[in-house]
mmCIF file of C-alpha atoms in Angstrom:
data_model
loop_
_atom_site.group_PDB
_atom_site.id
_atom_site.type_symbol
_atom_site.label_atom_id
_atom_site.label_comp_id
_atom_site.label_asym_id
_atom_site.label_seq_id
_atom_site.Cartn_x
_atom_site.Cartn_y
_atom_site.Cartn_z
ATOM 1 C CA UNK A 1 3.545 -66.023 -87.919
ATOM 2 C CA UNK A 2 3.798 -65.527 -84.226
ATOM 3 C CA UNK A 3 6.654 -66.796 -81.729
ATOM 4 C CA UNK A 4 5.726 -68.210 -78.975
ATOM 5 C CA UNK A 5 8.334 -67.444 -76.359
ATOM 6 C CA UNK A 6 8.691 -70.637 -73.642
ATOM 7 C CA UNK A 7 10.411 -68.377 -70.776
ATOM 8 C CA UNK A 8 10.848 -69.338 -66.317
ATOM 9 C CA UNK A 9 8.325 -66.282 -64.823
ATOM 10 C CA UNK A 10 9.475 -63.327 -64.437
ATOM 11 C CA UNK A 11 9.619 -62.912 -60.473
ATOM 12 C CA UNK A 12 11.979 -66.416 -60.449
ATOM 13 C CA UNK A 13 14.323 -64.297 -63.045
ATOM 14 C CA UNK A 14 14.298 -61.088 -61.074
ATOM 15 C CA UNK A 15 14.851 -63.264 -58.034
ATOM 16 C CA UNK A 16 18.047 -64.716 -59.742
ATOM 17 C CA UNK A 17 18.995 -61.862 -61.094
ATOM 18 C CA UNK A 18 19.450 -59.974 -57.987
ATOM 19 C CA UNK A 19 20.588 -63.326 -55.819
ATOM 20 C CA UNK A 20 23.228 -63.905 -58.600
ATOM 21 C CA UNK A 21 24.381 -59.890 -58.768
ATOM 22 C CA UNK A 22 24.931 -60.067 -55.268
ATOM 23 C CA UNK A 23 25.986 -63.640 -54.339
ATOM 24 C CA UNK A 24 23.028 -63.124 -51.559
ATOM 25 C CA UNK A 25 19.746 -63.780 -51.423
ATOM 26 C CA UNK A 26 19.603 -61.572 -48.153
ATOM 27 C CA UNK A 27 20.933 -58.635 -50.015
ATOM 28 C CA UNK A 28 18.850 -59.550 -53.138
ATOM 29 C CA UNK A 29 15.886 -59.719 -50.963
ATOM 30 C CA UNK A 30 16.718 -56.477 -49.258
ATOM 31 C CA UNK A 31 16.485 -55.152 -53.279
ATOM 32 C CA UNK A 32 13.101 -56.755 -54.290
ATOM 33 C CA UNK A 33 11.307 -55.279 -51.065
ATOM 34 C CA UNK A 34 10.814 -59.509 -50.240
ATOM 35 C CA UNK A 35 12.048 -61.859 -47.458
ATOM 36 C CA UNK A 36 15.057 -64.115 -48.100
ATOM 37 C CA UNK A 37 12.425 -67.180 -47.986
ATOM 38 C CA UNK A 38 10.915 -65.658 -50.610
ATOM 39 C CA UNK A 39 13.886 -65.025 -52.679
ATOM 40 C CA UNK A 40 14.826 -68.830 -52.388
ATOM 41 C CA UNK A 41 11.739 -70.016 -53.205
ATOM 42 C CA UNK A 42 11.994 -68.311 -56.579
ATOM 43 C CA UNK A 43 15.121 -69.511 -57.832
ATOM 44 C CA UNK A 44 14.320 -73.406 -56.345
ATOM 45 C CA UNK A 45 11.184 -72.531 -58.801
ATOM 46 C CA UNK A 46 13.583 -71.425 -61.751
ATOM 47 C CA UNK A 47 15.996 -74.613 -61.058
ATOM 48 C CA UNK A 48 13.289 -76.660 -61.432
ATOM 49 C CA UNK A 49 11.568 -75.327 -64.491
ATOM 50 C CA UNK A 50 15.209 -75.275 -65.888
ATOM 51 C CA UNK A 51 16.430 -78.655 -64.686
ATOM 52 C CA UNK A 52 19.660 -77.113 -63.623
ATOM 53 C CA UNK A 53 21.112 -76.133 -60.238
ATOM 54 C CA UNK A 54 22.347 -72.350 -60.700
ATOM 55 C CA UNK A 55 24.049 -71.706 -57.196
ATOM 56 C CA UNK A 56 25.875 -74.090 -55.297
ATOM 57 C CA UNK A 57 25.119 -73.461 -51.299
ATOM 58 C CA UNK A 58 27.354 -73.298 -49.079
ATOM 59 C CA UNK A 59 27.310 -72.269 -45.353
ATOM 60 C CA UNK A 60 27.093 -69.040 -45.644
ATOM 61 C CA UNK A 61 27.389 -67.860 -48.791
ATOM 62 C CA UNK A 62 26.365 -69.073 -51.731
ATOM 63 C CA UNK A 63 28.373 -69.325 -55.681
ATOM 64 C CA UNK A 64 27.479 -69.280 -58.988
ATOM 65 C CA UNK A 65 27.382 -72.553 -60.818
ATOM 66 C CA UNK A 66 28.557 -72.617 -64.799
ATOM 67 C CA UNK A 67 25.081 -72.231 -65.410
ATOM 68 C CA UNK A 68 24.437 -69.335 -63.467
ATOM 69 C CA UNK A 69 26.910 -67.478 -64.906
ATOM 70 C CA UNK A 70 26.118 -68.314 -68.189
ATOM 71 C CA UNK A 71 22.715 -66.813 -67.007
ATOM 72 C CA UNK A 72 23.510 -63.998 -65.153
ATOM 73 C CA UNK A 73 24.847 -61.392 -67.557
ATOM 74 C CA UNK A 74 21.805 -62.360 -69.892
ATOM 75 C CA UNK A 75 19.465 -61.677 -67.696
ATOM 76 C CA UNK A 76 21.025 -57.922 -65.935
ATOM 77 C CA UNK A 77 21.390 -56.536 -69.652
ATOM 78 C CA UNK A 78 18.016 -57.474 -70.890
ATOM 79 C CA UNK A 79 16.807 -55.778 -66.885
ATOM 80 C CA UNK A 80 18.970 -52.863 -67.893
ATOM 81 C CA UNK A 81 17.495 -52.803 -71.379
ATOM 82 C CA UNK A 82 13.536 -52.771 -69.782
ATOM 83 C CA UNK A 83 14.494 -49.884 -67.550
ATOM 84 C CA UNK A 84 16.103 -47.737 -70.158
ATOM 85 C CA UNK A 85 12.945 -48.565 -72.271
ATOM 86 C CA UNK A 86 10.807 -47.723 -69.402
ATOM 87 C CA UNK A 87 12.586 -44.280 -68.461
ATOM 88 C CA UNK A 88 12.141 -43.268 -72.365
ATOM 89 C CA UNK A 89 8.251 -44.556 -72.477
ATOM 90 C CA UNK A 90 7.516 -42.774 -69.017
ATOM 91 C CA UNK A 91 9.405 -39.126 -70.616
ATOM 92 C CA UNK A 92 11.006 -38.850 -67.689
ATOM 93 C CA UNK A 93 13.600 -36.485 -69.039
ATOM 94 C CA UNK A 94 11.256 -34.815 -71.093
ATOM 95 C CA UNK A 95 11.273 -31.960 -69.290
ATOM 96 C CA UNK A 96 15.569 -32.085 -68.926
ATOM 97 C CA UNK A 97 15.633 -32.846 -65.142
ATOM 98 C CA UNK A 98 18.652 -34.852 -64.004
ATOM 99 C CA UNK A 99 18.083 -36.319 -60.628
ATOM 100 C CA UNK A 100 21.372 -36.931 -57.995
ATOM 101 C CA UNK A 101 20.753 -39.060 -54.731
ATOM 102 C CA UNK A 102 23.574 -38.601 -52.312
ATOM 103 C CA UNK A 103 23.949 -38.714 -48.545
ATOM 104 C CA UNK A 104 21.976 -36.902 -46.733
ATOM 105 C CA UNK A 105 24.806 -34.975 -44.890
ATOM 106 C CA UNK A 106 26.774 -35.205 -48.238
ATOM 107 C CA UNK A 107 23.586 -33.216 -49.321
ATOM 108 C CA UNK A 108 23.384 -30.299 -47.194
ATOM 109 C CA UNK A 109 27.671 -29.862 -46.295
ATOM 110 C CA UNK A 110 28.713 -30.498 -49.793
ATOM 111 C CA UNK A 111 26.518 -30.615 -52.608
ATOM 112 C CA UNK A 112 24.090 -27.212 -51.530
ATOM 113 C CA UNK A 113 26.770 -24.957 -51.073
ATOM 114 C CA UNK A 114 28.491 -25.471 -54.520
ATOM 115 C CA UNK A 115 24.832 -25.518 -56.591
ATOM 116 C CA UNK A 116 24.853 -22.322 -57.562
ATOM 117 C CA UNK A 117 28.446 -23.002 -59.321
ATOM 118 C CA UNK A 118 26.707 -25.995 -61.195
ATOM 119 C CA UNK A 119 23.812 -23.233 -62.233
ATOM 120 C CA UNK A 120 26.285 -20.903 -63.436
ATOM 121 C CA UNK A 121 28.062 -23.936 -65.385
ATOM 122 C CA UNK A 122 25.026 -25.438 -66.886
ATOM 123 C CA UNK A 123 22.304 -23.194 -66.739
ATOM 124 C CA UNK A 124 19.950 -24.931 -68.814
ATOM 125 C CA UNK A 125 20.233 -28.675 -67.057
ATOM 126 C CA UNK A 126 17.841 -28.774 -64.201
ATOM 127 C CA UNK A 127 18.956 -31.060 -60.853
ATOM 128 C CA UNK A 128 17.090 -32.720 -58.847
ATOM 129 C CA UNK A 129 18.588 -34.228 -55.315
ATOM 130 C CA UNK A 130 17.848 -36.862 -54.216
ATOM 131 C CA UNK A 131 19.260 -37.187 -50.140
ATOM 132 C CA UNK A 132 19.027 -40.829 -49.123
ATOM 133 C CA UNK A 133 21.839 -42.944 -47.508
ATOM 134 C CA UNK A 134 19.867 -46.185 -48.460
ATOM 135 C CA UNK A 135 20.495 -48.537 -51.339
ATOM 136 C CA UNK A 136 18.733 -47.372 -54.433
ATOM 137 C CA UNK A 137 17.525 -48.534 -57.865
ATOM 138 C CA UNK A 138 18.140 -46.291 -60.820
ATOM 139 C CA UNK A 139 15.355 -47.427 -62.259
ATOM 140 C CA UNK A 140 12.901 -47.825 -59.701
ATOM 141 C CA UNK A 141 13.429 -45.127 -57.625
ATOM 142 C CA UNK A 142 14.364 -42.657 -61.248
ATOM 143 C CA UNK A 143 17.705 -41.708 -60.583
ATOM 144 C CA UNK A 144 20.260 -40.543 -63.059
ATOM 145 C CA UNK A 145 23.402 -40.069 -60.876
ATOM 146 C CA UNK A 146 24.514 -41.270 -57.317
ATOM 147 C CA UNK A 147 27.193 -39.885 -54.428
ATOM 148 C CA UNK A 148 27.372 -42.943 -51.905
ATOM 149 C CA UNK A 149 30.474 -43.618 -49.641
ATOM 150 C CA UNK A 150 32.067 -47.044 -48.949
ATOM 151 C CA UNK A 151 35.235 -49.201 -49.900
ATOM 152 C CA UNK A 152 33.956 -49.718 -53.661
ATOM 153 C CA UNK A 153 34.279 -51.080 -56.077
ATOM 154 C CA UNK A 154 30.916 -51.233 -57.900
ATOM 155 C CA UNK A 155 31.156 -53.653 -60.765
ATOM 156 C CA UNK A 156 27.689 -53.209 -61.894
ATOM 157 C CA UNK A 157 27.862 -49.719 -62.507
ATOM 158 C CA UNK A 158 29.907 -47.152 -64.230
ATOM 159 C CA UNK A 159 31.906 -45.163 -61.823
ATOM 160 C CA UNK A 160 34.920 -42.955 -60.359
ATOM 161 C CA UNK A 161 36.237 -41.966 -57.308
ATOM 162 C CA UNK A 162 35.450 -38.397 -56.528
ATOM 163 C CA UNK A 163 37.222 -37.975 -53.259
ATOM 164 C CA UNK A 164 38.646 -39.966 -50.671
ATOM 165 C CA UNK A 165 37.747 -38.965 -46.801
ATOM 166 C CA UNK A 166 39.469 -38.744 -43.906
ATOM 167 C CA UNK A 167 38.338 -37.609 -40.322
ATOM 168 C CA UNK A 168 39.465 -35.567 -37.523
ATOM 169 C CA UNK A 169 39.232 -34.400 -34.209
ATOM 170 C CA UNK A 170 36.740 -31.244 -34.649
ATOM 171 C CA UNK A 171 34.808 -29.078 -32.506
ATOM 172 C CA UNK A 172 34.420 -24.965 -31.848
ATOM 173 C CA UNK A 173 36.882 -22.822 -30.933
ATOM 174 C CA UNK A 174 35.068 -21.065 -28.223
ATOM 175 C CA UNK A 175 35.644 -24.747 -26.515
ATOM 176 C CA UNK A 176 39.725 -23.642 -26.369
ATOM 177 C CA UNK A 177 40.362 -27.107 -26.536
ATOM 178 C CA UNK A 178 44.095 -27.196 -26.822
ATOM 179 C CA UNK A 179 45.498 -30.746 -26.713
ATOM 180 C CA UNK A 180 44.563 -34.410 -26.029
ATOM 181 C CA UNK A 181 44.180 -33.941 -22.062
ATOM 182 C CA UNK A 182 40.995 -31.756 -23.241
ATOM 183 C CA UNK A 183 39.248 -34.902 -24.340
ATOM 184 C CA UNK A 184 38.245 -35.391 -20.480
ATOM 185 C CA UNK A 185 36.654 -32.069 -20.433
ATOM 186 C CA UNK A 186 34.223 -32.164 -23.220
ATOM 187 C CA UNK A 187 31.644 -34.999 -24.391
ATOM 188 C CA UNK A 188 32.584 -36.759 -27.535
ATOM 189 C CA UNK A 189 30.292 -36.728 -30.634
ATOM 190 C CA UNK A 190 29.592 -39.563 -32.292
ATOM 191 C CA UNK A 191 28.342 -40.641 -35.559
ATOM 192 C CA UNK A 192 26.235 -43.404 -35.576
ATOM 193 C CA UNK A 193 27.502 -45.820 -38.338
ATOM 194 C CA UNK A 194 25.609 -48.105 -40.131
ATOM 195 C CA UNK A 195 28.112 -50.856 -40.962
ATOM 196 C CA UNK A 196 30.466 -51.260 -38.588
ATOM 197 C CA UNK A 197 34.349 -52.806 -39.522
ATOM 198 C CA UNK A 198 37.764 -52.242 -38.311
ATOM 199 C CA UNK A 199 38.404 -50.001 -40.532
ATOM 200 C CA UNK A 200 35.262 -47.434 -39.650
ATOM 201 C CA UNK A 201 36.495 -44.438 -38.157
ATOM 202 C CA UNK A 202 34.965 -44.668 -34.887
ATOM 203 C CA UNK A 203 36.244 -42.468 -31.743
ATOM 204 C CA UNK A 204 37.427 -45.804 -30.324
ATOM 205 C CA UNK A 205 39.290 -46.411 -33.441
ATOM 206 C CA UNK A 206 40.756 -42.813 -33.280
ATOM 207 C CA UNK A 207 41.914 -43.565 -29.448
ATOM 208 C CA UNK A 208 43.566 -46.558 -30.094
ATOM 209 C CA UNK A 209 45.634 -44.843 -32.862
ATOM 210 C CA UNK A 210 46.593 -42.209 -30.591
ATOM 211 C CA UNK A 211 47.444 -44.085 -27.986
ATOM 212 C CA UNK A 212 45.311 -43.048 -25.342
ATOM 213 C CA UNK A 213 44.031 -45.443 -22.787
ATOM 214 C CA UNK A 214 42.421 -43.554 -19.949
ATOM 215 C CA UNK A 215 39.287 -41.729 -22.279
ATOM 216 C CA UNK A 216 36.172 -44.045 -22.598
ATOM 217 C CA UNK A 217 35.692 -43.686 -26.196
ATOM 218 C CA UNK A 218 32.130 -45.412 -26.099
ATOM 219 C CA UNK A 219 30.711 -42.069 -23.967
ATOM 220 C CA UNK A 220 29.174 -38.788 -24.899
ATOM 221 C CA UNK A 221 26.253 -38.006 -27.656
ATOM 222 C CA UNK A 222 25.174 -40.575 -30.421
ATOM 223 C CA UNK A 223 23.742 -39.367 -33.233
ATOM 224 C CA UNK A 224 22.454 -41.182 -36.394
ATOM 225 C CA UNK A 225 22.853 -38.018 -38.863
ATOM 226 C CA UNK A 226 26.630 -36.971 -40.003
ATOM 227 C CA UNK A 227 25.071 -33.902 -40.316
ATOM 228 C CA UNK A 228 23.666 -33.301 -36.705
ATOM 229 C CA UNK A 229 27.056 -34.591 -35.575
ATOM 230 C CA UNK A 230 28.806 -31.725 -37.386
ATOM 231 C CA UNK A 231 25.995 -28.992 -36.587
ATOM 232 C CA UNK A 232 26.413 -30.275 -32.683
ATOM 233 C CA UNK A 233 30.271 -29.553 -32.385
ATOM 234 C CA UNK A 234 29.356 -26.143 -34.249
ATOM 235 C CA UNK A 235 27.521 -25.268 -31.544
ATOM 236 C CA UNK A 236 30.001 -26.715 -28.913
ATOM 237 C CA UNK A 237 28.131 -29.315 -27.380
ATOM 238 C CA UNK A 238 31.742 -31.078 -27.328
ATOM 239 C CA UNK A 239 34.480 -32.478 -29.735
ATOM 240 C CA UNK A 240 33.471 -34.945 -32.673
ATOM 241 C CA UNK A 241 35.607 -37.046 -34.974
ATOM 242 C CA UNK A 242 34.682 -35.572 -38.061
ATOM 243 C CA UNK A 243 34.357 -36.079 -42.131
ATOM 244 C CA UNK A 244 36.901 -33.807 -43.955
ATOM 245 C CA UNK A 245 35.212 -33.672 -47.380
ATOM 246 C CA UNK A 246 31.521 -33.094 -45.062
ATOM 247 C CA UNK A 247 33.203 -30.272 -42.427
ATOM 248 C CA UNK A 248 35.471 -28.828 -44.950
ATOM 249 C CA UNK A 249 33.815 -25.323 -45.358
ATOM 250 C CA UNK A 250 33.374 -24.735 -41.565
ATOM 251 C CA UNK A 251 36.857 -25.919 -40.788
ATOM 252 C CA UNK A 252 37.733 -22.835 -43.818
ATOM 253 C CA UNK A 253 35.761 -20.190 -41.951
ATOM 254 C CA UNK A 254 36.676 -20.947 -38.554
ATOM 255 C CA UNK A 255 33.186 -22.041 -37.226
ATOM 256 C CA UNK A 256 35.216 -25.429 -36.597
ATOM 257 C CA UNK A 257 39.097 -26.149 -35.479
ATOM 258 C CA UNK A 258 41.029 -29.362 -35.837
ATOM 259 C CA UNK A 259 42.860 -29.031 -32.172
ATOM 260 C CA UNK A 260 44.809 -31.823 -32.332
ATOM 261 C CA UNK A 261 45.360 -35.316 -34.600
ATOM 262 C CA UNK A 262 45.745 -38.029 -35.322
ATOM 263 C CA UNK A 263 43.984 -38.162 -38.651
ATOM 264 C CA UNK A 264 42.006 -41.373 -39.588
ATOM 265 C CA UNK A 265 42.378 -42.798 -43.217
ATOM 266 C CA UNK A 266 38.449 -43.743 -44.282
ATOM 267 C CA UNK A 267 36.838 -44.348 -47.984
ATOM 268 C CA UNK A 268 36.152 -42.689 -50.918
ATOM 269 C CA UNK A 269 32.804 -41.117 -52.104
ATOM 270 C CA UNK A 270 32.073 -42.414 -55.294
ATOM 271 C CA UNK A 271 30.381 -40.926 -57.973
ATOM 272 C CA UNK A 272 27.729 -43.781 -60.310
ATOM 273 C CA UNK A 273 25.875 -44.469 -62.842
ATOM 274 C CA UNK A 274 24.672 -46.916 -65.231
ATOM 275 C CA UNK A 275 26.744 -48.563 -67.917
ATOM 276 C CA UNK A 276 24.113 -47.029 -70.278
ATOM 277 C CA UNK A 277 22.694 -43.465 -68.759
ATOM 278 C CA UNK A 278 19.458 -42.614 -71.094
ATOM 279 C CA UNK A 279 20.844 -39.111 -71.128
ATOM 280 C CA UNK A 280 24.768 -39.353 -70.957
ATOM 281 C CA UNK A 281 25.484 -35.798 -72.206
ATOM 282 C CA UNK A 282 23.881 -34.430 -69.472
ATOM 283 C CA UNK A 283 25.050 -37.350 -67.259
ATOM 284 C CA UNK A 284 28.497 -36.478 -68.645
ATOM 285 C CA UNK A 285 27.951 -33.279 -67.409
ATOM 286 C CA UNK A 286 27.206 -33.532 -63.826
ATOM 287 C CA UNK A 287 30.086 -35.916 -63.637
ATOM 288 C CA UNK A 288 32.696 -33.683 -65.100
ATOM 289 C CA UNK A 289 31.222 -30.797 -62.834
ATOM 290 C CA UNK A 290 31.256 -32.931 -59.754
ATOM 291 C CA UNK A 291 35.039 -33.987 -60.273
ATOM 292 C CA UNK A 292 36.203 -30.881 -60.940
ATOM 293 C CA UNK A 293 34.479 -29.443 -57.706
ATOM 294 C CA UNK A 294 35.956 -31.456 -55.744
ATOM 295 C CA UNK A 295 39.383 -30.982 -57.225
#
């Protein structure tokens, strides 16, 4: 005997899925790659087949109704299950390579300079990084383990804090910046974020907490990489409000100086992964090594 299976297709589930995940269809369309259009057409498709309404809309957001969340944690463990299927079918850990995505500047200022400790550690697990500062699917995009910065949490995924940031005033000491007054002297550095809040740590932000009034804290050099903002004030093109956890290591040699403060409060980098890694000794590995390096 066969069964015959009588299920909604599969793009309407994905569709609600991700819509339901994120209580957006904007963000679940930024996921699937499709427009939000698209993304509503697919779960008006599902409601239908189903005969049930699964989000109730409201002006700008939208919740889940009983149904939906009857339907919702259904649907992201049997998703969960296909990928871990998938990974195993494809072998892509045959061959022991773990991969890590993590900011790009979290990349180069943090993660490179402490490899060779992991190496020592574990020589036998082999890491791949992965530098992006965009949203990622484990699955799709074959990622293991993820670094990403924000307010957390991440209720879809298993997770940690692994450090919590702050940022600083920052630039070389061959500027001799001494005090506040200096700030007229030099250009400010900026960092270009991508989400913006009240509680980013912006060089306006930094000024107002100061109390300084008579700096324009909108001038100077824009950049859209952490990194180049850090590599800029080591070569003294002026003073930059600065990552702790990212300028850490030049602040220890002296290729950068903290003149003056205030110091801003800012997030935590988180370290994630799924509920269910496909290879969680090695997964368990990178995680205990990554804590412990940033200890």
């Amino acid at each position: 005997m066969t069964m015959r299976r009588s299920l909604p297709p599969l793009a309407a589930l994905r569709a609600f899925e991700a819509a339901a995940r994120r209580l957006s269809f904007r963000g679940a369309a930024d996921e699937l790659g499709v427009t939000a259009t698209a993304i509503s057409h697919q779960i008006r498709l599902l409601e239908q087949t189903l005969g049930l309404r699964l989000f109730h809309r409201e002006t700008r957001r939208v919740r889940l109704t009983a149904e939906g969340a009857v339907l919702l944690p259904v649907l992201r463990d049997g998703f969960d299950a296909f990928a871990e299927a998938i990974d195993q079918i494809r072998g892509r850990h045959a061959a022991g390579l773990l991969t890590l995505s993590a900011p790009t500047a979290f990349v180069a200022k943090w993660l490179v300079p402490r490899l060779a400790d992991f190496r020592a550690v574990h020589p036998g697990c082999d890491l791949r990084l992965h530098a992006s500062d965009s949203l990622i699917d484990f699955a799709r995009d074959g990622v293991d383990i993820a670094v990403r910065y924000g307010p957390g949490p991440y209720p879809d995924l298993d997770g940690h804090r692994l450090v919590v940031d702050r940022v600083t005033p920052a630039c070389s000491p061959r500027l001799a910046v001494r005090s506040e007054r200096d700030l007229a002297r030099y250009p400010l550095l900026h960092f270009e974020w991508p989400h913006l809040s009240d509680e980013t740590p912006t060089w306006p932000a930094w000024l107002r907490k100061a109390g300084i009034t008579d700096v324009d804290g909108g001038a100077g050099i824009h950049f859209s990489d952490e990194g180049h903002v850090i590599q800029a004030a080591i070569a003294g093109q002026g003073i930059a409000l600065l990552s702790v956890v990212l300028a850490a290591d030049d602040l220890a040699s002296g290729a950068l100086v903290q003149p003056f403060g205030p110091v801003l409060d800012a997030h935590p980098y988180w370290v994630l992964h799924p509920r269910h890694p496909a290879r969680a000794g090695d997964v368990g590995k990178l995680v205990d090594w990554l804590g412990s390096a940033a200890v």
